[in-house]
């Protein structure tokens, strides 16, 4: 998305909002059936954040019995330490996280993660981060060779006005299908059977709930189409890209759920919100969750403070800048929320983010040259031994 295209997008948002009734009719899930649908449609591969008892939660707990004990450290006090990775949203800034992962591999201290979670661009990165350093080259190619035309194409004014988005993400759908191969699914499925977990988050727009998808369970089913569809949904920025519809059934009728960018509700997430309601169930299985400690790593594909950029005195420029500020603020807020979760459990918190003094220029939204610079900076930061931030910005506990 180039600068001129961004102006075009933003300048017609208000017009689109006035024509919301012109969109194609859909058969959304009735409010009284929302929970029933979540419990019965694909219940073995997804749940919503805050669920009390779901198959996904049960499989997360049972994964402890499936793992190789040698894969994880047992501390002197008898607690088992798991390395956990979360990769945030950030659009083209995802190149920084991809470079960081490669540099971390080269530096030599990158652990084997028990759990990897991803949102938006982080959802695209997460499967390859989950599989380890052998896929760093795939991430490098993905984030340094693609341009805007490989991610989206702008709709004409009439199509945008009477449709559900300002641009099509069909090019991105094609890219995902090229990179998510049968071989990738088989390898993710193999790790899933060893007790490792890969999760991606989307937003159910009707219910405004954050939905967690168990990508390892989907891979174990060999469902490449659903796997790719979930990633596309997690990266479907509302208004800019069309939402992704998932067919579900309730009371003998077929409905569709409308899912969009997981970053709409959270730029990053952990599994602890899934574990909290399940503590009592875990005790029944003789699993002591308090003895499971996490060494948590969060790669934030964005900045932790605002930076100067001239804003023109027109609605599109103001809207663009305000949107950037809101997304950035949400992302920083997530670092605090997750920090609180980690401290509550006595876990180790580690945060990495884009350095505030690094702002490479770009000629388009997904600019290969800019993304190459982001990738290289991420690589450099990690390969030289990154000093992980032990608190969110402003707490100054370090």
Coordinates of N, CA and C in Angstrom, one line a residue, residues 19 32 59 80 105 114 128 159 164 172 195 211-213 223 230 240 259 304 309 324 333-334 347 349 356-357 375:
X19 N -22.3 3.8 3.5 CA -23.0 2.8 2.5 C -22.9 1.4 3.1
X32 N -27.9 -15.9 20.3 CA -28.2 -17.0 21.3 C -27.5 -18.4 20.9
X59 N -6.4 -30.2 25.6 CA -5.3 -30.7 24.8 C -4.0 -29.9 25.3
X80 N 9.4 -27.1 36.4 CA 9.8 -27.3 35.1 C 9.7 -26.0 34.3
X105 N 19.1 -17.3 16.2 CA 19.6 -18.7 15.9 C 21.1 -18.6 15.7
X114 N 8.2 -24.4 23.8 CA 7.0 -25.3 24.1 C 5.8 -24.8 23.4
X128 N 6.8 -20.9 11.1 CA 8.2 -21.1 10.8 C 9.1 -20.9 12.0
X159 N -16.2 -0.7 -6.5 CA -16.1 -2.0 -5.8 C -15.9 -1.8 -4.3
X164 N -16.9 -5.0 0.9 CA -16.6 -5.1 2.4 C -15.1 -4.7 2.7
X172 N -2.0 -12.0 -1.0 CA -1.5 -12.6 0.2 C -2.0 -14.0 0.4
X195 N 3.9 -32.8 22.0 CA 3.5 -32.0 23.1 C 3.8 -30.5 22.9
X211 N -10.5 -15.2 19.3 CA -10.5 -16.7 19.1 C -9.1 -17.2 19.0
X212 N -8.8 -18.3 19.7 CA -7.5 -18.9 19.6 C -7.7 -20.2 18.8
X213 N -6.8 -20.4 17.9 CA -6.8 -21.6 17.0 C -5.6 -22.4 17.2
X223 N -5.4 -30.5 7.3 CA -6.3 -29.6 6.7 C -5.5 -28.3 6.3
X230 N -7.0 -19.6 8.4 CA -6.8 -19.0 9.7 C -5.7 -17.9 9.7
X240 N -9.5 -2.4 5.5 CA -8.5 -2.5 4.4 C -8.6 -3.8 3.6
X259 N -14.5 -13.4 10.7 CA -13.2 -13.2 11.4 C -12.3 -12.2 10.7
X304 N 7.9 1.2 20.9 CA 7.3 1.4 22.3 C 7.1 2.9 22.6
X309 N 6.6 12.6 12.9 CA 6.3 12.5 11.4 C 5.3 13.6 11.1
X324 N -2.2 5.0 13.5 CA -0.9 4.5 13.9 C -0.7 4.7 15.4
X333 N 0.3 -1.4 25.5 CA -0.6 -1.8 26.6 C -0.5 -3.3 26.7
X334 N -0.4 -4.1 25.6 CA -0.3 -5.5 25.7 C 0.9 -6.0 26.4
X347 N 7.0 -15.9 36.6 CA 7.6 -16.3 35.3 C 8.7 -15.2 34.9
X349 N 10.2 -12.7 32.2 CA 9.6 -11.9 31.2 C 10.7 -11.3 30.3
X356 N 13.9 2.7 18.9 CA 13.3 4.0 18.6 C 14.0 4.9 17.6
X357 N 15.3 4.7 17.4 CA 16.1 5.5 16.5 C 16.1 5.0 15.1
X375 N 14.7 -6.2 8.4 CA 15.2 -7.6 8.7 C 16.7 -7.6 9.1

